[in-house]
Coordinates of C-alpha atoms and ligand atoms in Angstrom, one line a residue:
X10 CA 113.1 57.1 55.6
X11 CA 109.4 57.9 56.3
X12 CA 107.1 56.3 53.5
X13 CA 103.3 56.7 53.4
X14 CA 100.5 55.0 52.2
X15 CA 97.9 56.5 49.3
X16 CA 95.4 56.2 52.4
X17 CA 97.4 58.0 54.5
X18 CA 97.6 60.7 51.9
X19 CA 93.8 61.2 51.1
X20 CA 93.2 61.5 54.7
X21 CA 95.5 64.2 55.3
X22 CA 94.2 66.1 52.3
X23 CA 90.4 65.7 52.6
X24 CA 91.1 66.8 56.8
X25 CA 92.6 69.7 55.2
X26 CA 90.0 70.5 52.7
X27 CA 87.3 70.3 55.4
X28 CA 89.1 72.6 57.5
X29 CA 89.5 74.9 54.5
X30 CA 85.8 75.1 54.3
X31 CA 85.4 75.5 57.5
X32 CA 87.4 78.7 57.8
X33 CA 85.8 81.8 58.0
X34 CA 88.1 84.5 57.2
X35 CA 91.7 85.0 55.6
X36 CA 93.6 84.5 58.7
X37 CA 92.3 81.0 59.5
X38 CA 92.8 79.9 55.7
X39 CA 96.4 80.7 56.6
X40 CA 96.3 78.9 59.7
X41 CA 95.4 75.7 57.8
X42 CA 97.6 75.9 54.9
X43 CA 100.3 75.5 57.6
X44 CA 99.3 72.7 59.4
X45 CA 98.6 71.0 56.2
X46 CA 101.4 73.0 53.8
X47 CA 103.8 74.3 55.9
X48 CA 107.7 73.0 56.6
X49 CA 106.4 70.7 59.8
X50 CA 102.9 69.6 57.7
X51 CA 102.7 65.7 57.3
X52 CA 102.6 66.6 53.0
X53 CA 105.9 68.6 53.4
X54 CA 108.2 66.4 55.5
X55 CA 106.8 63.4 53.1
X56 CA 108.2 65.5 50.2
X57 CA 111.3 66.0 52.1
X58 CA 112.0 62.8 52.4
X59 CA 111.5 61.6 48.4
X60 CA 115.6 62.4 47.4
X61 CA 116.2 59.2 49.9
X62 CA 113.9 56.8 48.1
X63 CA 114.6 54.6 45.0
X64 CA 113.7 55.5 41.7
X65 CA 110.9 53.6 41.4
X66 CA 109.2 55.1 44.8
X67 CA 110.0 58.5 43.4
X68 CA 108.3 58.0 40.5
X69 CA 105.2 56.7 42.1
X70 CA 104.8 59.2 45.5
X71 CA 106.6 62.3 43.6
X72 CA 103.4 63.3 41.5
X73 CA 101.1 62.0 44.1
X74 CA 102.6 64.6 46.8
X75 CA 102.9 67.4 44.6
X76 CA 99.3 66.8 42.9
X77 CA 97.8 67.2 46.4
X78 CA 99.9 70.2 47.5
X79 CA 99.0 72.2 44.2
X80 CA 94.9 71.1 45.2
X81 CA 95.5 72.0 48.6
X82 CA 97.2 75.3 47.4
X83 CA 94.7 76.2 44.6
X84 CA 91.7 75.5 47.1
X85 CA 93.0 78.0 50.1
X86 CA 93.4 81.2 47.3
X87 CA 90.1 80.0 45.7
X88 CA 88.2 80.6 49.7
X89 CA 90.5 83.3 50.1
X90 CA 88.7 85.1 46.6
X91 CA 85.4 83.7 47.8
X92 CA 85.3 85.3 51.3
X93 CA 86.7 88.9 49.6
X94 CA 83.7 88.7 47.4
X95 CA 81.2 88.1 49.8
X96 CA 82.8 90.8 51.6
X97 CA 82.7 93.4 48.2
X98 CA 79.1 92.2 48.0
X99 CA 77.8 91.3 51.0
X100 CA 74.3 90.0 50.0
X101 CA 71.7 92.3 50.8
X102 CA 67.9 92.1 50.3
X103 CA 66.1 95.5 50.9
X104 CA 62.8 94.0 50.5
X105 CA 63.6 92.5 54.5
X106 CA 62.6 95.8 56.9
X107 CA 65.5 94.9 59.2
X108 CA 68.7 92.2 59.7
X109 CA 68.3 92.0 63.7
X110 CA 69.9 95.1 64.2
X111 CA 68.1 97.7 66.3
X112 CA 66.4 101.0 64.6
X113 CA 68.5 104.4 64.3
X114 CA 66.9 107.3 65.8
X115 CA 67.5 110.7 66.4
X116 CA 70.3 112.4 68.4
X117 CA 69.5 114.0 71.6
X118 CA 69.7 117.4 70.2
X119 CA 67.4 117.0 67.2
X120 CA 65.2 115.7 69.8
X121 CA 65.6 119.3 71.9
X122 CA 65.5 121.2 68.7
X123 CA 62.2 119.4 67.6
X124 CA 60.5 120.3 71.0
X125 CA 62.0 124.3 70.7
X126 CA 60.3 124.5 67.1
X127 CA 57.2 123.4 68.6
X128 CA 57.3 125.7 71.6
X129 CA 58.1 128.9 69.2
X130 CA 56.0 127.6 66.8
X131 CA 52.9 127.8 69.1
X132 CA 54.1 131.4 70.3
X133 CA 53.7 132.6 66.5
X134 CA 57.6 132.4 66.0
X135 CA 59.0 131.6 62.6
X136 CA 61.6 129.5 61.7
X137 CA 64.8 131.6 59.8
X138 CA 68.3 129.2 58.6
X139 CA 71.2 131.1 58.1
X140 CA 75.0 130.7 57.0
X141 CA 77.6 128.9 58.7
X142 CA 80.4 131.1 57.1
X143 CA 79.3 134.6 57.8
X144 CA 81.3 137.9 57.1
X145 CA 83.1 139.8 60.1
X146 CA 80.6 142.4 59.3
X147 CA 77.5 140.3 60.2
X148 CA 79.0 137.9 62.7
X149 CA 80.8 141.3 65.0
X150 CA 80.7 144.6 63.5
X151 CA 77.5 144.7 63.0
X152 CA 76.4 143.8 66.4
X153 CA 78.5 147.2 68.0
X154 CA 82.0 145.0 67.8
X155 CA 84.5 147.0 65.4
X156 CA 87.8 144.9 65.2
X157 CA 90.1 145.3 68.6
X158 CA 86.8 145.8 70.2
X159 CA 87.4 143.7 73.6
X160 CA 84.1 141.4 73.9
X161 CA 85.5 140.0 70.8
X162 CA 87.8 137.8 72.9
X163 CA 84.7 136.6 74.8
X164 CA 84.1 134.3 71.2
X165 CA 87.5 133.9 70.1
X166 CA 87.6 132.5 66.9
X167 CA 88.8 130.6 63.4
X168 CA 89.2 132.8 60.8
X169 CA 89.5 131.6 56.8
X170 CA 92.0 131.8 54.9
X171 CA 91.7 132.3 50.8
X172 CA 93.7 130.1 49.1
X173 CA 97.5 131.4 48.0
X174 CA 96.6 134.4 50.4
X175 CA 98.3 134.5 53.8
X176 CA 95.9 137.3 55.5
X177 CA 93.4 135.7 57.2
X178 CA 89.9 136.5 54.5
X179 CA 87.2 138.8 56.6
X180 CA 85.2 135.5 57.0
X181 CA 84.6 133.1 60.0
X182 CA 82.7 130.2 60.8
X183 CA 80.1 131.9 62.7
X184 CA 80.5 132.2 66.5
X185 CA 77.1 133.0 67.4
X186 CA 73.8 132.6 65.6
X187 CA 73.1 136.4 66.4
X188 CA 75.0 137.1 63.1
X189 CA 71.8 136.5 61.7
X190 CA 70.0 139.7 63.2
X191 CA 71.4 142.4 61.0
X192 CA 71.1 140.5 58.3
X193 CA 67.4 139.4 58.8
X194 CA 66.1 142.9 59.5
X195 CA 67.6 143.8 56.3
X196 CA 65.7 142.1 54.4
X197 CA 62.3 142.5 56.1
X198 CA 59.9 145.1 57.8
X199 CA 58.9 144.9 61.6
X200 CA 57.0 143.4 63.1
X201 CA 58.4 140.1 63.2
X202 CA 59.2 137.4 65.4
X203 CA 61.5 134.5 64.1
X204 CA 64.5 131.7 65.5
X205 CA 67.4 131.1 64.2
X206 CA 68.4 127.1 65.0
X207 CA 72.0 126.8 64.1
X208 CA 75.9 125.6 64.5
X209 CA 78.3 127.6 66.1
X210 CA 81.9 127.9 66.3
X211 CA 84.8 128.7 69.1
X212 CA 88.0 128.5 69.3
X213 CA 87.9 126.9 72.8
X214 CA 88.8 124.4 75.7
X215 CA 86.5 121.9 76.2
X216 CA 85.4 120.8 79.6
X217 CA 82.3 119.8 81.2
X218 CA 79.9 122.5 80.4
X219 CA 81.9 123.8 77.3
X220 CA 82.4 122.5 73.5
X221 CA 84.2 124.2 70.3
X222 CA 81.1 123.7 68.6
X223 CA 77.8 123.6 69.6
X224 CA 74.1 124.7 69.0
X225 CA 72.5 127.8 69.3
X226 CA 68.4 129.2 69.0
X227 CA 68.9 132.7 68.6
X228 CA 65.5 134.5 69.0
X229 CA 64.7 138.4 67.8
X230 CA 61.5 139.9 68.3
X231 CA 60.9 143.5 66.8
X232 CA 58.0 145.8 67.0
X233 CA 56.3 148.7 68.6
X234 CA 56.5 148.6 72.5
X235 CA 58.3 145.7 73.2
X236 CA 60.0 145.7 76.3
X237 CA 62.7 143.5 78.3
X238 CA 59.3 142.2 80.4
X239 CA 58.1 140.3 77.3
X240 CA 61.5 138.8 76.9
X241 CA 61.3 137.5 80.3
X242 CA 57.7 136.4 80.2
X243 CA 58.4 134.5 76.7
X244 CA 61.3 132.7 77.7
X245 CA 59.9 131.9 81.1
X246 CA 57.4 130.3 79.1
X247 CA 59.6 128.6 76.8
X248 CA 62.2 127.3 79.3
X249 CA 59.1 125.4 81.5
X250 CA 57.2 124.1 78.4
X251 CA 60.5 122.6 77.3
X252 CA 61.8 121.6 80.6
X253 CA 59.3 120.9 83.0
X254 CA 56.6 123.0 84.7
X255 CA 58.7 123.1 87.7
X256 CA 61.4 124.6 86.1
X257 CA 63.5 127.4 88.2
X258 CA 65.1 130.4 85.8
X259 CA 67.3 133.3 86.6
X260 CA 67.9 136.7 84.9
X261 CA 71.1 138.0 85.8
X262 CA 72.8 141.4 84.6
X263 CA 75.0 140.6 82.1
X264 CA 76.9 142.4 79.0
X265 CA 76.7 142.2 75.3
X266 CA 77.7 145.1 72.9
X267 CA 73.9 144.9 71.0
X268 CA 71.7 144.8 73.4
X269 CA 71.1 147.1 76.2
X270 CA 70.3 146.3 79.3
X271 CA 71.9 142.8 78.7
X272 CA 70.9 139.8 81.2
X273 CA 71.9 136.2 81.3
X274 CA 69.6 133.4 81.9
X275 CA 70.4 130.8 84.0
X276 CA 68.4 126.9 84.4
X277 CA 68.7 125.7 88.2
X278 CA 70.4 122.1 87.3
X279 CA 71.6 119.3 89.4
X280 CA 72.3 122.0 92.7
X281 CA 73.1 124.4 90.7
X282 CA 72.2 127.6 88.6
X283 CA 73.5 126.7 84.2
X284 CA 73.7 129.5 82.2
X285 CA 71.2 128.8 79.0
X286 CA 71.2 132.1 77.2
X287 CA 72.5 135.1 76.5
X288 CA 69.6 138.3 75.8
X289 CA 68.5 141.4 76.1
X290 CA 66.6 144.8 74.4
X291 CA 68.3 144.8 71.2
X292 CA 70.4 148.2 71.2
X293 CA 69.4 151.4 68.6
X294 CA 72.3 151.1 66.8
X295 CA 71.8 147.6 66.2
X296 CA 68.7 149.1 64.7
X297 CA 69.9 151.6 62.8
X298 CA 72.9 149.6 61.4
X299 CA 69.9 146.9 59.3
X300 CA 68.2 150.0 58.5
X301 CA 65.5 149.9 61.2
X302 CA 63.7 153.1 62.4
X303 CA 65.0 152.9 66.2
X304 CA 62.9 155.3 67.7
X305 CA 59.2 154.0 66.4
X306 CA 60.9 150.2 66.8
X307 CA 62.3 148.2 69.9
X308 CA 62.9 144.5 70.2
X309 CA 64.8 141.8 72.4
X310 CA 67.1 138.8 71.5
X311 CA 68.2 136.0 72.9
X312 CA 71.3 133.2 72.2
X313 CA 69.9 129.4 73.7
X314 CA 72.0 126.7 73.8
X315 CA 70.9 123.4 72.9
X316 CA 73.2 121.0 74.6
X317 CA 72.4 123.0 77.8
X318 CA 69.0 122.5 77.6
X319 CA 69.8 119.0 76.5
X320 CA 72.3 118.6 79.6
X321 CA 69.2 120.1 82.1
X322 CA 66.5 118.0 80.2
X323 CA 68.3 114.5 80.2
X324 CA 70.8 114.9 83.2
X325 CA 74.0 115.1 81.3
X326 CA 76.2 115.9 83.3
X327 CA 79.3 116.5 81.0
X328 CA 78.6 118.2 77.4
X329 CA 81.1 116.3 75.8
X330 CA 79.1 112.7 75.5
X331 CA 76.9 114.5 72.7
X332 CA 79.4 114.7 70.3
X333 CA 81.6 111.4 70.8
X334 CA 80.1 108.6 69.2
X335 CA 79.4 106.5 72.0
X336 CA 76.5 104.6 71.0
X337 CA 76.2 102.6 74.1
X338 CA 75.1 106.3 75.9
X339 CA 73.3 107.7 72.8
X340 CA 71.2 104.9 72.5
X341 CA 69.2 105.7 75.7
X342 CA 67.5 108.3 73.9
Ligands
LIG19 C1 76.1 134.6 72.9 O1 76.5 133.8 72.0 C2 75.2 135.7 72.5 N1 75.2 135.8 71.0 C3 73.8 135.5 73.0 C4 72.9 136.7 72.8 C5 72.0 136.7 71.8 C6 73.0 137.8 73.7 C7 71.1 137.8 71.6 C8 72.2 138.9 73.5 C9 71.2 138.8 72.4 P1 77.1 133.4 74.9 O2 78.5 133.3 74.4 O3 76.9 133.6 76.4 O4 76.3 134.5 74.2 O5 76.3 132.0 74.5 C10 74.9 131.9 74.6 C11 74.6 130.5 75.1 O6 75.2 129.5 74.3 C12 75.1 130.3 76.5 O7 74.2 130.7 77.5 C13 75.2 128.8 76.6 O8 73.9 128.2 76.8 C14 75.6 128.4 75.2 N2 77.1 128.3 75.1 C15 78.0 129.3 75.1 N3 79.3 128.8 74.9 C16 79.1 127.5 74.9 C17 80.1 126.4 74.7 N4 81.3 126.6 74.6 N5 79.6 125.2 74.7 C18 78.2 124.9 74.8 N6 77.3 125.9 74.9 C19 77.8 127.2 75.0

């Protein structure tokens, strides 16, 4: 039968109050309740071993065990209640200007955006927002696309749903910024030249060059005598004082229901040629359908995209580290 001495005792329980302090979270509180609680603790196999003494030891260890296993126990829930307050509250003073922690800063396409306002800015451009849910009307029809029309698969989309309706509603998260056109020459008189900076949606696979989301500058220019050489002079422009005077661009024939002749530009990138817009000379009807006199008026537009430049300007090589939030690669910015 073991038997222990009142020394023995008060060492076991001040090594397991220390350690108790010493823990720093809820799992090593556990840890030390049981080496000092649990069935193979010294407290616990004393306690085991009371119903074999006399009646006289059992009235003389018996309270002295169970005294220090109710401290022992009352101290571990009263660290555990500590640490989840500190944890509620962790104690912060906004007075300090920083904890050791590096400063945030902003994400490689705010960066891009910042330097395209400044570029437009300086060419007289101004700066137009626009909704992310648009109607079919602005977003395709609009722009010469009547439903079934077949360039619509070319931005293949989400469409909303109202709720307790099953049709699909006759709005869409935008797939290109040029929704704004129509409804920006609505609203004012030519001459103008604006942006429009903006989210975009797709429904589409993702691979190196290509995300379901992304950013898009659209540009429209409208006034008297505008002609498809000012859109390549202006973005020529654009495309070097944003990416380096060096900087190697394309025009390429290309297709788009509102404008005509349609061209695609293209960055020269790593050993090879990225496409970075979409433009062209806005077509008549485009005109006509925002109420725009077609014949005294002509214009070009244009579709950037921002993680392209961003890819060109910081040799990304795959679009998809924008978006992931890896801050180990975003950090370099
Ligand atoms: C358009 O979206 C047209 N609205 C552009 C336009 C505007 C044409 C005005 C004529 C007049 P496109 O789908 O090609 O076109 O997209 C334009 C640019 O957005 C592309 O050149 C590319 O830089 C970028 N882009 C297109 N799809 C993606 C994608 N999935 N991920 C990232 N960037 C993309």
């Amino acid at each position: 039968m073991t038997k222990f001495s009142k020394v023995e005792l008060e060492k076991s329980v001040d090594l397991a109050k220390k350690a108790l302090q010493e823990a720093t979270n809820e799992w090593e509180i556990n840890q030390v309740r049981s080496k000092y609680l649990g069935a193979k603790s010294p407290i616990q196999s004393w306690l085991n071993d009371l119903p074999g003494l006399s009646i006289e030891e059992k009235k003389l260890q018996g309270p002295l065990l169970n005294q220090a296993k109710k401290q022992l126990e009352q101290l571990a829930r009263e660290r555990i209640e500590g640490l989840l307050e500190e944890q509620a509250f962790p104690p912060i003073d906004i007075s300090t200007p920083e904890y050791g922690q590096p400063y945030g800063h902003l994400h490689p396409i705010s960066h891009v955006l910042s330097t395209v306002y400044d570029v437009f800015s300086s060419l007289g451009f101004a700066i137009v927002d626009g909704p992310e849910i648009e109607s079919d009307w602005y977003n395709f029809e609009a722009l010469n696309q009547p439903p079934e029309h077949p360039a619509r698969d070319m931005q293949d989309t989400f469409y909303l749903k109202k709720q307790g309706v099953d049709e699909p509603d006759t709005h869409l998260p935008r797939t290109q910024t040029s929704a704004m056109q129509v409804r920006f020459m609505e609203q004012h008189e030519p001459p103008f030249k604006i942006i429009v900076p903006g989210r975009v949606f797709r429904n589409e696979d993702e691979d190196r060059t290509h995300s379901w989301s992304f950013y898009q500058i659209e540009g429209l220019v409208v006034g008297e005598n505008v002609s498809l050489s000012d859109l390549k002079g202006t973005l020529n422009h654009v495309m070097r004082a944003i990416l380096g005077e060096e900087t190697k661009i394309r025009l390429r024939p290309s297709f788009f229901p509102y404008t005509e002749p349609s061209v695609e530009i293209d960055a020269w990138y790593n050993g090879e040629w990225l496409e970075m817009a979409g433009a062209g000379m806005v077509h008549p009807q485009v005109l006509e359908n925002a109420g725009i006199d077609s014949v005294r008026y002509s214009g070009f537009a244009f579709g950037l995209g921002a993680e392209r430049i961003a890819m060109v300007k910081y040799g990304v090589s795959d679009i998809r580290y924008f978006w992931r939030p890896n801050f180990r690669y975003l950090r370099q910015f």
